[in-house]
Amino acid sequence: DTGVSQDPRHKITKRGQNVTFRCDPISEHNRLYWYRQTLGQGPEFLTYFQNEAQLEKSRLLSDRFSAERPKGSFSTLEIQRTEQGDSAMYLCASRQGTTVNSPLHFGNGTRLTVT
Amino acid sequence: AQSVSQHNHHVILSEAASLELGCNYSYGGTVNLFWYVQYPGQHLQLLLKYFSGDPLVKGIKGFEAEFIKSKFSFNLRKPSVQWSDTAEYFCAVTGGYQKVTFGTGTKLQVIP
């Protein structure tokens, strides 16, 4: 399967701990996106990359969140000093950047529970 | 700023009934519009997309959507739903290579 993969699938952590999630996009996709989804809501944009450059970051994203894509391939999303409000499904998606109407391809997500 | 509104949060239909899910968007330029579906336990998948040309676009599994520029709408339709269409449906908009903005979703429950 050459789709978008995310690791881990589930993460349970205590409030105040740091967590890091990984996303491996489809190999030929140069654009990578992170979204957060909570129950009853649609995916909420967090940030996106073109190759290794982070081009946009949501204003809703606090300074505790940071994302990297150091070599333009996989990406990591780190949440520092987690809070219960961070509990959500974190989705990664990638798309081919050479076609303006190319759709996003999503991974299965990482479900974060902060206790 | 771009935004998407989906007014139907939960729809319940019997099999063979017709479906129409509303989607209205806000964006100042040329838009690309998408409908995604999330079946229970699965990841988001593309149903169909509109970029330009014929405003009536056809997607997978018999779904279609009509882009009406004057109404800023991109409603999803299916003439006859099946139990297997039970899922959550998301409308999304992008102005190009930038972020893709999603609506809050509509949960469709099809009763056999």
JSON list of C-alpha atoms in Angstrom, two decimals:
[
{"chain": "A", "resi": 1, "resn": "ASP", "atom": "CA", "xyz": [0.00, 0.00, 0.00]},
{"chain": "A", "resi": 2, "resn": "THR", "atom": "CA", "xyz": [1.56, 3.30, -1.04]},
{"chain": "A", "resi": 3, "resn": "GLY", "atom": "CA", "xyz": [-0.96, 5.57, 0.64]},
{"chain": "A", "resi": 4, "resn": "VAL", "atom": "CA", "xyz": [-0.35, 8.07, 3.42]},
{"chain": "A", "resi": 5, "resn": "SER", "atom": "CA", "xyz": [0.71, 6.39, 6.64]},
{"chain": "A", "resi": 6, "resn": "GLN", "atom": "CA", "xyz": [0.60, 7.78, 10.14]},
{"chain": "A", "resi": 7, "resn": "ASP", "atom": "CA", "xyz": [2.18, 6.55, 13.32]},
{"chain": "A", "resi": 8, "resn": "PRO", "atom": "CA", "xyz": [1.07, 5.83, 15.95]},
{"chain": "A", "resi": 9, "resn": "ARG", "atom": "CA", "xyz": [-2.62, 5.05, 15.40]},
{"chain": "A", "resi": 10, "resn": "HIS", "atom": "CA", "xyz": [-3.45, 5.80, 19.00]},
{"chain": "A", "resi": 11, "resn": "LYS", "atom": "CA", "xyz": [-1.65, 7.73, 21.71]},
{"chain": "A", "resi": 12, "resn": "ILE", "atom": "CA", "xyz": [-2.71, 8.12, 25.31]},
{"chain": "A", "resi": 13, "resn": "THR", "atom": "CA", "xyz": [-0.72, 10.58, 27.35]},
{"chain": "A", "resi": 14, "resn": "LYS", "atom": "CA", "xyz": [-0.97, 12.44, 30.60]},
{"chain": "A", "resi": 15, "resn": "ARG", "atom": "CA", "xyz": [-1.52, 16.15, 30.68]},
{"chain": "A", "resi": 16, "resn": "GLY", "atom": "CA", "xyz": [1.75, 18.04, 30.53]},
{"chain": "A", "resi": 17, "resn": "GLN", "atom": "CA", "xyz": [3.64, 15.42, 28.55]},
{"chain": "A", "resi": 18, "resn": "ASN", "atom": "CA", "xyz": [5.04, 15.96, 25.07]},
{"chain": "A", "resi": 19, "resn": "VAL", "atom": "CA", "xyz": [3.94, 13.84, 22.13]},
{"chain": "A", "resi": 20, "resn": "THR", "atom": "CA", "xyz": [5.21, 13.47, 18.58]},
{"chain": "A", "resi": 21, "resn": "PHE", "atom": "CA", "xyz": [3.38, 12.03, 15.59]},
{"chain": "A", "resi": 22, "resn": "ARG", "atom": "CA", "xyz": [4.83, 10.97, 12.29]},
{"chain": "A", "resi": 23, "resn": "CYS", "atom": "CA", "xyz": [3.39, 11.11, 8.78]},
{"chain": "A", "resi": 24, "resn": "ASP", "atom": "CA", "xyz": [4.76, 9.49, 5.65]},
{"chain": "A", "resi": 25, "resn": "PRO", "atom": "CA", "xyz": [3.08, 10.96, 2.56]},
{"chain": "A", "resi": 26, "resn": "ILE", "atom": "CA", "xyz": [2.68, 9.43, -0.85]},
{"chain": "A", "resi": 27, "resn": "SER", "atom": "CA", "xyz": [6.20, 9.54, -2.24]},
{"chain": "A", "resi": 28, "resn": "GLU", "atom": "CA", "xyz": [5.61, 11.75, -5.27]},
{"chain": "A", "resi": 29, "resn": "HIS", "atom": "CA", "xyz": [3.49, 14.28, -3.38]},
{"chain": "A", "resi": 30, "resn": "ASN", "atom": "CA", "xyz": [5.37, 17.45, -2.51]},
{"chain": "A", "resi": 31, "resn": "ARG", "atom": "CA", "xyz": [2.62, 19.03, -0.40]},
{"chain": "A", "resi": 32, "resn": "LEU", "atom": "CA", "xyz": [1.84, 17.76, 3.05]},
{"chain": "A", "resi": 33, "resn": "TYR", "atom": "CA", "xyz": [-0.93, 18.92, 5.37]},
{"chain": "A", "resi": 34, "resn": "TRP", "atom": "CA", "xyz": [-1.81, 18.44, 9.01]},
{"chain": "A", "resi": 35, "resn": "TYR", "atom": "CA", "xyz": [-5.40, 18.66, 10.21]},
{"chain": "A", "resi": 36, "resn": "ARG", "atom": "CA", "xyz": [-7.13, 18.10, 13.54]},
{"chain": "A", "resi": 37, "resn": "GLN", "atom": "CA", "xyz": [-10.60, 16.61, 13.82]},
{"chain": "A", "resi": 38, "resn": "THR", "atom": "CA", "xyz": [-12.81, 16.46, 16.87]},
{"chain": "A", "resi": 39, "resn": "LEU", "atom": "CA", "xyz": [-16.14, 14.73, 17.28]},
{"chain": "A", "resi": 40, "resn": "GLY", "atom": "CA", "xyz": [-18.85, 16.34, 15.20]},
{"chain": "A", "resi": 41, "resn": "GLN", "atom": "CA", "xyz": [-16.49, 18.64, 13.38]},
{"chain": "A", "resi": 42, "resn": "GLY", "atom": "CA", "xyz": [-14.80, 18.63, 10.03]},
{"chain": "A", "resi": 43, "resn": "PRO", "atom": "CA", "xyz": [-11.03, 18.52, 9.66]},
{"chain": "A", "resi": 44, "resn": "GLU", "atom": "CA", "xyz": [-9.53, 21.75, 10.97]},
{"chain": "A", "resi": 45, "resn": "PHE", "atom": "CA", "xyz": [-6.43, 23.01, 9.14]},
{"chain": "A", "resi": 46, "resn": "LEU", "atom": "CA", "xyz": [-3.26, 23.20, 11.21]},
{"chain": "A", "resi": 47, "resn": "THR", "atom": "CA", "xyz": [-0.37, 23.68, 8.81]},
{"chain": "A", "resi": 48, "resn": "TYR", "atom": "CA", "xyz": [1.04, 22.65, 5.46]},
{"chain": "A", "resi": 49, "resn": "PHE", "atom": "CA", "xyz": [4.36, 22.17, 3.72]},
{"chain": "A", "resi": 50, "resn": "GLN", "atom": "CA", "xyz": [5.63, 22.39, 0.20]},
{"chain": "A", "resi": 51, "resn": "ASN", "atom": "CA", "xyz": [8.65, 20.15, 0.21]},
{"chain": "A", "resi": 52, "resn": "GLU", "atom": "CA", "xyz": [10.51, 21.12, 3.39]},
{"chain": "A", "resi": 53, "resn": "ALA", "atom": "CA", "xyz": [9.10, 24.64, 3.59]},
{"chain": "A", "resi": 54, "resn": "GLN", "atom": "CA", "xyz": [6.26, 25.31, 6.01]},
{"chain": "A", "resi": 55, "resn": "LEU", "atom": "CA", "xyz": [4.08, 27.70, 4.02]},
{"chain": "A", "resi": 56, "resn": "GLU", "atom": "CA", "xyz": [1.16, 28.34, 6.32]},
{"chain": "A", "resi": 57, "resn": "LYS", "atom": "CA", "xyz": [0.29, 27.79, 9.93]},
{"chain": "A", "resi": 58, "resn": "SER", "atom": "CA", "xyz": [-3.17, 28.22, 11.38]},
{"chain": "A", "resi": 59, "resn": "ARG", "atom": "CA", "xyz": [-3.64, 31.18, 13.71]},
{"chain": "A", "resi": 60, "resn": "LEU", "atom": "CA", "xyz": [-5.51, 28.78, 15.96]},
{"chain": "A", "resi": 61, "resn": "LEU", "atom": "CA", "xyz": [-2.34, 26.79, 16.50]},
{"chain": "A", "resi": 62, "resn": "SER", "atom": "CA", "xyz": [-0.69, 27.61, 19.78]},
{"chain": "A", "resi": 63, "resn": "ASP", "atom": "CA", "xyz": [3.04, 27.82, 20.28]},
{"chain": "A", "resi": 64, "resn": "ARG", "atom": "CA", "xyz": [2.94, 24.39, 21.88]},
{"chain": "A", "resi": 65, "resn": "PHE", "atom": "CA", "xyz": [2.46, 22.88, 18.42]},
{"chain": "A", "resi": 66, "resn": "SER", "atom": "CA", "xyz": [5.34, 22.53, 16.00]},
{"chain": "A", "resi": 67, "resn": "ALA", "atom": "CA", "xyz": [5.68, 20.65, 12.74]},
{"chain": "A", "resi": 68, "resn": "GLU", "atom": "CA", "xyz": [8.68, 19.81, 10.64]},
{"chain": "A", "resi": 69, "resn": "ARG", "atom": "CA", "xyz": [9.42, 18.21, 7.32]},
{"chain": "A", "resi": 70, "resn": "PRO", "atom": "CA", "xyz": [13.20, 18.28, 7.32]},
{"chain": "A", "resi": 71, "resn": "LYS", "atom": "CA", "xyz": [13.97, 16.49, 4.07]},
{"chain": "A", "resi": 72, "resn": "GLY", "atom": "CA", "xyz": [10.76, 17.14, 2.25]},
{"chain": "A", "resi": 73, "resn": "SER", "atom": "CA", "xyz": [9.55, 13.60, 2.77]},
{"chain": "A", "resi": 74, "resn": "PHE", "atom": "CA", "xyz": [8.08, 12.51, 6.12]},
{"chain": "A", "resi": 75, "resn": "SER", "atom": "CA", "xyz": [6.77, 15.03, 8.62]},
{"chain": "A", "resi": 76, "resn": "THR", "atom": "CA", "xyz": [6.45, 15.18, 12.39]},
{"chain": "A", "resi": 77, "resn": "LEU", "atom": "CA", "xyz": [3.95, 17.06, 14.51]},
{"chain": "A", "resi": 78, "resn": "GLU", "atom": "CA", "xyz": [4.94, 17.70, 18.12]},
{"chain": "A", "resi": 79, "resn": "ILE", "atom": "CA", "xyz": [2.67, 18.91, 20.87]},
{"chain": "A", "resi": 80, "resn": "GLN", "atom": "CA", "xyz": [4.42, 20.14, 23.99]},
{"chain": "A", "resi": 81, "resn": "ARG", "atom": "CA", "xyz": [2.84, 20.27, 27.44]},
{"chain": "A", "resi": 82, "resn": "THR", "atom": "CA", "xyz": [-0.32, 18.56, 26.26]},
{"chain": "A", "resi": 83, "resn": "GLU", "atom": "CA", "xyz": [-3.70, 19.71, 27.56]},
{"chain": "A", "resi": 84, "resn": "GLN", "atom": "CA", "xyz": [-6.99, 17.84, 27.67]},
{"chain": "A", "resi": 85, "resn": "GLY", "atom": "CA", "xyz": [-8.28, 20.10, 24.92]},
{"chain": "A", "resi": 86, "resn": "ASP", "atom": "CA", "xyz": [-5.65, 18.64, 22.60]},
{"chain": "A", "resi": 87, "resn": "SER", "atom": "CA", "xyz": [-7.51, 15.33, 22.56]},
{"chain": "A", "resi": 88, "resn": "ALA", "atom": "CA", "xyz": [-8.52, 14.80, 18.95]},
{"chain": "A", "resi": 89, "resn": "MET", "atom": "CA", "xyz": [-7.78, 12.87, 15.78]},
{"chain": "A", "resi": 90, "resn": "TYR", "atom": "CA", "xyz": [-4.72, 14.29, 14.03]},
{"chain": "A", "resi": 91, "resn": "LEU", "atom": "CA", "xyz": [-4.87, 13.77, 10.29]},
{"chain": "A", "resi": 92, "resn": "CYS", "atom": "CA", "xyz": [-2.11, 13.99, 7.74]},
{"chain": "A", "resi": 93, "resn": "ALA", "atom": "CA", "xyz": [-2.75, 14.39, 4.04]},
{"chain": "A", "resi": 94, "resn": "SER", "atom": "CA", "xyz": [-0.65, 14.88, 0.96]},
{"chain": "A", "resi": 95, "resn": "ARG", "atom": "CA", "xyz": [-1.30, 16.10, -2.56]},
{"chain": "A", "resi": 96, "resn": "GLN", "atom": "CA", "xyz": [0.52, 16.51, -5.83]},
{"chain": "A", "resi": 97, "resn": "GLY", "atom": "CA", "xyz": [1.53, 20.15, -6.03]},
{"chain": "A", "resi": 98, "resn": "THR", "atom": "CA", "xyz": [1.85, 20.37, -9.79]},
{"chain": "A", "resi": 99, "resn": "THR", "atom": "CA", "xyz": [-1.89, 20.12, -10.43]},
{"chain": "A", "resi": 100, "resn": "VAL", "atom": "CA", "xyz": [-4.00, 22.87, -8.95]},
{"chain": "A", "resi": 101, "resn": "ASN", "atom": "CA", "xyz": [-7.10, 20.70, -8.53]},
{"chain": "A", "resi": 102, "resn": "SER", "atom": "CA", "xyz": [-5.31, 17.68, -7.13]},
{"chain": "A", "resi": 103, "resn": "PRO", "atom": "CA", "xyz": [-7.19, 16.21, -4.17]},
{"chain": "A", "resi": 104, "resn": "LEU", "atom": "CA", "xyz": [-5.85, 15.50, -0.72]},
{"chain": "A", "resi": 105, "resn": "HIS", "atom": "CA", "xyz": [-5.01, 11.91, 0.15]},
{"chain": "A", "resi": 106, "resn": "PHE", "atom": "CA", "xyz": [-5.53, 11.24, 3.82]},
{"chain": "A", "resi": 107, "resn": "GLY", "atom": "CA", "xyz": [-3.94, 8.83, 6.24]},
{"chain": "A", "resi": 108, "resn": "ASN", "atom": "CA", "xyz": [-5.89, 6.97, 8.91]},
{"chain": "A", "resi": 109, "resn": "GLY", "atom": "CA", "xyz": [-4.95, 9.53, 11.54]},
{"chain": "A", "resi": 110, "resn": "THR", "atom": "CA", "xyz": [-3.48, 9.43, 15.03]},
{"chain": "A", "resi": 111, "resn": "ARG", "atom": "CA", "xyz": [-6.02, 9.54, 17.83]},
{"chain": "A", "resi": 112, "resn": "LEU", "atom": "CA", "xyz": [-4.66, 11.44, 20.82]},
{"chain": "A", "resi": 113, "resn": "THR", "atom": "CA", "xyz": [-6.21, 11.11, 24.25]},
{"chain": "A", "resi": 114, "resn": "VAL", "atom": "CA", "xyz": [-4.89, 13.38, 26.98]},
{"chain": "A", "resi": 115, "resn": "THR", "atom": "CA", "xyz": [-5.84, 12.27, 30.48]},
{"chain": "B", "resi": 1, "resn": "ALA", "atom": "CA", "xyz": [-10.58, 33.91, 3.98]},
{"chain": "B", "resi": 2, "resn": "GLN", "atom": "CA", "xyz": [-12.28, 30.81, 2.70]},
{"chain": "B", "resi": 3, "resn": "SER", "atom": "CA", "xyz": [-15.06, 28.99, 4.53]},
{"chain": "B", "resi": 4, "resn": "VAL", "atom": "CA", "xyz": [-17.56, 26.21, 3.99]},
{"chain": "B", "resi": 5, "resn": "SER", "atom": "CA", "xyz": [-21.03, 25.73, 5.45]},
{"chain": "B", "resi": 6, "resn": "GLN", "atom": "CA", "xyz": [-22.88, 22.46, 5.56]},
{"chain": "B", "resi": 7, "resn": "HIS", "atom": "CA", "xyz": [-26.33, 22.99, 6.95]},
{"chain": "B", "resi": 8, "resn": "ASN", "atom": "CA", "xyz": [-27.47, 19.40, 7.29]},
{"chain": "B", "resi": 9, "resn": "HIS", "atom": "CA", "xyz": [-25.70, 17.84, 10.24]},
{"chain": "B", "resi": 10, "resn": "HIS", "atom": "CA", "xyz": [-27.52, 14.53, 10.32]},
{"chain": "B", "resi": 11, "resn": "VAL", "atom": "CA", "xyz": [-29.69, 13.04, 7.59]},
{"chain": "B", "resi": 12, "resn": "ILE", "atom": "CA", "xyz": [-31.64, 9.80, 7.83]},
{"chain": "B", "resi": 13, "resn": "LEU", "atom": "CA", "xyz": [-33.01, 8.21, 4.67]},
{"chain": "B", "resi": 14, "resn": "SER", "atom": "CA", "xyz": [-34.53, 4.94, 3.65]},
{"chain": "B", "resi": 15, "resn": "GLU", "atom": "CA", "xyz": [-32.87, 2.92, 0.93]},
{"chain": "B", "resi": 16, "resn": "ALA", "atom": "CA", "xyz": [-33.77, 4.08, -2.60]},
{"chain": "B", "resi": 17, "resn": "ALA", "atom": "CA", "xyz": [-34.58, 7.58, -1.41]},
{"chain": "B", "resi": 18, "resn": "SER", "atom": "CA", "xyz": [-32.95, 10.50, -3.17]},
{"chain": "B", "resi": 19, "resn": "LEU", "atom": "CA", "xyz": [-30.20, 12.47, -1.47]},
{"chain": "B", "resi": 20, "resn": "GLU", "atom": "CA", "xyz": [-29.18, 16.09, -1.60]},
{"chain": "B", "resi": 21, "resn": "LEU", "atom": "CA", "xyz": [-26.63, 17.52, 0.82]},
{"chain": "B", "resi": 22, "resn": "GLY", "atom": "CA", "xyz": [-26.12, 21.24, 0.90]},
{"chain": "B", "resi": 23, "resn": "CYS", "atom": "CA", "xyz": [-22.76, 22.99, 0.73]},
{"chain": "B", "resi": 24, "resn": "ASN", "atom": "CA", "xyz": [-22.14, 26.71, 0.52]},
{"chain": "B", "resi": 25, "resn": "TYR", "atom": "CA", "xyz": [-18.71, 28.25, 0.34]},
{"chain": "B", "resi": 26, "resn": "SER", "atom": "CA", "xyz": [-17.11, 31.62, 0.69]},
{"chain": "B", "resi": 27, "resn": "TYR", "atom": "CA", "xyz": [-14.05, 32.51, -1.35]},
{"chain": "B", "resi": 28, "resn": "GLY", "atom": "CA", "xyz": [-13.12, 35.56, -3.37]},
{"chain": "B", "resi": 29, "resn": "GLY", "atom": "CA", "xyz": [-11.35, 33.94, -6.30]},
{"chain": "B", "resi": 30, "resn": "THR", "atom": "CA", "xyz": [-11.41, 30.91, -8.50]},
{"chain": "B", "resi": 31, "resn": "VAL", "atom": "CA", "xyz": [-12.32, 27.89, -6.43]},
{"chain": "B", "resi": 32, "resn": "ASN", "atom": "CA", "xyz": [-11.70, 24.21, -6.48]},
{"chain": "B", "resi": 33, "resn": "LEU", "atom": "CA", "xyz": [-14.45, 22.28, -4.72]},
{"chain": "B", "resi": 34, "resn": "PHE", "atom": "CA", "xyz": [-14.43, 18.76, -3.33]},
{"chain": "B", "resi": 35, "resn": "TRP", "atom": "CA", "xyz": [-16.68, 16.29, -1.62]},
{"chain": "B", "resi": 36, "resn": "TYR", "atom": "CA", "xyz": [-15.02, 13.75, 0.62]},
{"chain": "B", "resi": 37, "resn": "VAL", "atom": "CA", "xyz": [-16.60, 10.76, 2.32]},
{"chain": "B", "resi": 38, "resn": "GLN", "atom": "CA", "xyz": [-15.59, 8.98, 5.50]},
{"chain": "B", "resi": 39, "resn": "TYR", "atom": "CA", "xyz": [-17.05, 5.51, 5.93]},
{"chain": "B", "resi": 40, "resn": "PRO", "atom": "CA", "xyz": [-17.14, 4.13, 9.47]},
{"chain": "B", "resi": 41, "resn": "GLY", "atom": "CA", "xyz": [-13.64, 3.20, 10.57]},
{"chain": "B", "resi": 42, "resn": "GLN", "atom": "CA", "xyz": [-12.02, 4.41, 7.37]},
{"chain": "B", "resi": 43, "resn": "HIS", "atom": "CA", "xyz": [-10.03, 7.45, 6.31]},
{"chain": "B", "resi": 44, "resn": "LEU", "atom": "CA", "xyz": [-11.37, 10.34, 4.29]},
{"chain": "B", "resi": 45, "resn": "GLN", "atom": "CA", "xyz": [-11.71, 9.56, 0.59]},
{"chain": "B", "resi": 46, "resn": "LEU", "atom": "CA", "xyz": [-12.42, 11.75, -2.40]},
{"chain": "B", "resi": 47, "resn": "LEU", "atom": "CA", "xyz": [-15.92, 11.42, -3.87]},
{"chain": "B", "resi": 48, "resn": "LEU", "atom": "CA", "xyz": [-15.68, 14.05, -6.58]},
{"chain": "B", "resi": 49, "resn": "LYS", "atom": "CA", "xyz": [-14.14, 17.41, -7.42]},
{"chain": "B", "resi": 50, "resn": "TYR", "atom": "CA", "xyz": [-14.86, 20.51, -9.45]},
{"chain": "B", "resi": 51, "resn": "PHE", "atom": "CA", "xyz": [-12.16, 22.63, -11.02]},
{"chain": "B", "resi": 52, "resn": "SER", "atom": "CA", "xyz": [-13.62, 24.19, -14.14]},
{"chain": "B", "resi": 53, "resn": "GLY", "atom": "CA", "xyz": [-15.85, 23.42, -17.11]},
{"chain": "B", "resi": 54, "resn": "ASP", "atom": "CA", "xyz": [-19.12, 21.54, -16.79]},
{"chain": "B", "resi": 55, "resn": "PRO", "atom": "CA", "xyz": [-20.67, 22.60, -13.48]},
{"chain": "B", "resi": 56, "resn": "LEU", "atom": "CA", "xyz": [-22.27, 19.17, -13.07]},
{"chain": "B", "resi": 57, "resn": "VAL", "atom": "CA", "xyz": [-19.61, 16.75, -11.98]},
{"chain": "B", "resi": 58, "resn": "LYS", "atom": "CA", "xyz": [-19.93, 13.04, -11.50]},
{"chain": "B", "resi": 59, "resn": "GLY", "atom": "CA", "xyz": [-18.06, 11.06, -8.93]},
{"chain": "B", "resi": 60, "resn": "ILE", "atom": "CA", "xyz": [-17.75, 7.55, -7.71]},
{"chain": "B", "resi": 61, "resn": "LYS", "atom": "CA", "xyz": [-20.63, 5.33, -6.60]},
{"chain": "B", "resi": 62, "resn": "GLY", "atom": "CA", "xyz": [-23.29, 7.29, -8.49]},
{"chain": "B", "resi": 63, "resn": "PHE", "atom": "CA", "xyz": [-22.75, 10.60, -6.71]},
{"chain": "B", "resi": 64, "resn": "GLU", "atom": "CA", "xyz": [-22.85, 13.91, -8.51]},
{"chain": "B", "resi": 65, "resn": "ALA", "atom": "CA", "xyz": [-22.58, 17.55, -7.51]},
{"chain": "B", "resi": 66, "resn": "GLU", "atom": "CA", "xyz": [-23.58, 20.79, -9.16]},
{"chain": "B", "resi": 67, "resn": "PHE", "atom": "CA", "xyz": [-21.54, 23.97, -8.92]},
{"chain": "B", "resi": 68, "resn": "ILE", "atom": "CA", "xyz": [-23.77, 27.05, -8.96]},
{"chain": "B", "resi": 69, "resn": "LYS", "atom": "CA", "xyz": [-21.49, 30.06, -8.93]},
{"chain": "B", "resi": 70, "resn": "SER", "atom": "CA", "xyz": [-24.25, 32.61, -8.36]},
{"chain": "B", "resi": 71, "resn": "LYS", "atom": "CA", "xyz": [-25.33, 30.79, -5.23]},
{"chain": "B", "resi": 72, "resn": "PHE", "atom": "CA", "xyz": [-21.83, 29.87, -4.03]},
{"chain": "B", "resi": 73, "resn": "SER", "atom": "CA", "xyz": [-23.10, 26.33, -3.73]},
{"chain": "B", "resi": 74, "resn": "PHE", "atom": "CA", "xyz": [-21.84, 22.85, -4.49]},
{"chain": "B", "resi": 75, "resn": "ASN", "atom": "CA", "xyz": [-24.59, 20.47, -3.44]},
{"chain": "B", "resi": 76, "resn": "LEU", "atom": "CA", "xyz": [-24.08, 16.72, -3.48]},
{"chain": "B", "resi": 77, "resn": "ARG", "atom": "CA", "xyz": [-26.77, 14.48, -4.94]},
{"chain": "B", "resi": 78, "resn": "LYS", "atom": "CA", "xyz": [-27.55, 10.83, -5.48]},
{"chain": "B", "resi": 79, "resn": "PRO", "atom": "CA", "xyz": [-30.82, 9.63, -7.04]},
{"chain": "B", "resi": 80, "resn": "SER", "atom": "CA", "xyz": [-31.11, 6.45, -4.99]},
{"chain": "B", "resi": 81, "resn": "VAL", "atom": "CA", "xyz": [-29.10, 5.79, -1.83]},
{"chain": "B", "resi": 82, "resn": "GLN", "atom": "CA", "xyz": [-28.00, 2.43, -0.57]},
{"chain": "B", "resi": 83, "resn": "TRP", "atom": "CA", "xyz": [-27.31, 1.19, 2.94]},
{"chain": "B", "resi": 84, "resn": "SER", "atom": "CA", "xyz": [-23.61, 1.18, 2.05]},
{"chain": "B", "resi": 85, "resn": "ASP", "atom": "CA", "xyz": [-23.75, 4.97, 1.60]},
{"chain": "B", "resi": 86, "resn": "THR", "atom": "CA", "xyz": [-24.01, 5.37, 5.37]},
{"chain": "B", "resi": 87, "resn": "ALA", "atom": "CA", "xyz": [-21.06, 7.63, 6.12]},
{"chain": "B", "resi": 88, "resn": "GLU", "atom": "CA", "xyz": [-20.05, 11.17, 6.92]},
{"chain": "B", "resi": 89, "resn": "TYR", "atom": "CA", "xyz": [-19.75, 13.57, 4.00]},
{"chain": "B", "resi": 90, "resn": "PHE", "atom": "CA", "xyz": [-17.53, 16.65, 3.93]},
{"chain": "B", "resi": 91, "resn": "CYS", "atom": "CA", "xyz": [-17.54, 19.51, 1.49]},
{"chain": "B", "resi": 92, "resn": "ALA", "atom": "CA", "xyz": [-14.21, 21.30, 1.00]},
{"chain": "B", "resi": 93, "resn": "VAL", "atom": "CA", "xyz": [-12.87, 24.32, -0.86]},
{"chain": "B", "resi": 94, "resn": "THR", "atom": "CA", "xyz": [-9.47, 25.56, -1.91]},
{"chain": "B", "resi": 95, "resn": "GLY", "atom": "CA", "xyz": [-8.30, 28.48, -3.94]},
{"chain": "B", "resi": 96, "resn": "GLY", "atom": "CA", "xyz": [-5.47, 26.54, -5.50]},
{"chain": "B", "resi": 97, "resn": "TYR", "atom": "CA", "xyz": [-2.30, 25.25, -3.95]},
{"chain": "B", "resi": 98, "resn": "GLN", "atom": "CA", "xyz": [-3.13, 26.62, -0.54]},
{"chain": "B", "resi": 99, "resn": "LYS", "atom": "CA", "xyz": [-4.89, 25.04, 2.38]},
{"chain": "B", "resi": 100, "resn": "VAL", "atom": "CA", "xyz": [-8.08, 23.08, 1.87]},
{"chain": "B", "resi": 101, "resn": "THR", "atom": "CA", "xyz": [-10.93, 24.18, 4.14]},
{"chain": "B", "resi": 102, "resn": "PHE", "atom": "CA", "xyz": [-13.57, 21.67, 5.19]},
{"chain": "B", "resi": 103, "resn": "GLY", "atom": "CA", "xyz": [-17.14, 22.01, 6.33]},
{"chain": "B", "resi": 104, "resn": "THR", "atom": "CA", "xyz": [-18.38, 20.47, 9.56]},
{"chain": "B", "resi": 105, "resn": "GLY", "atom": "CA", "xyz": [-19.72, 17.42, 7.78]},
{"chain": "B", "resi": 106, "resn": "THR", "atom": "CA", "xyz": [-23.08, 15.69, 7.33]},
{"chain": "B", "resi": 107, "resn": "LYS", "atom": "CA", "xyz": [-23.71, 12.30, 8.81]},
{"chain": "B", "resi": 108, "resn": "LEU", "atom": "CA", "xyz": [-25.87, 10.20, 6.52]},
{"chain": "B", "resi": 109, "resn": "GLN", "atom": "CA", "xyz": [-27.67, 7.20, 7.89]},
{"chain": "B", "resi": 110, "resn": "VAL", "atom": "CA", "xyz": [-29.42, 4.96, 5.38]},
{"chain": "B", "resi": 111, "resn": "ILE", "atom": "CA", "xyz": [-32.01, 2.61, 6.80]},
{"chain": "B", "resi": 112, "resn": "PRO", "atom": "CA", "xyz": [-32.47, -0.71, 4.96]}
]
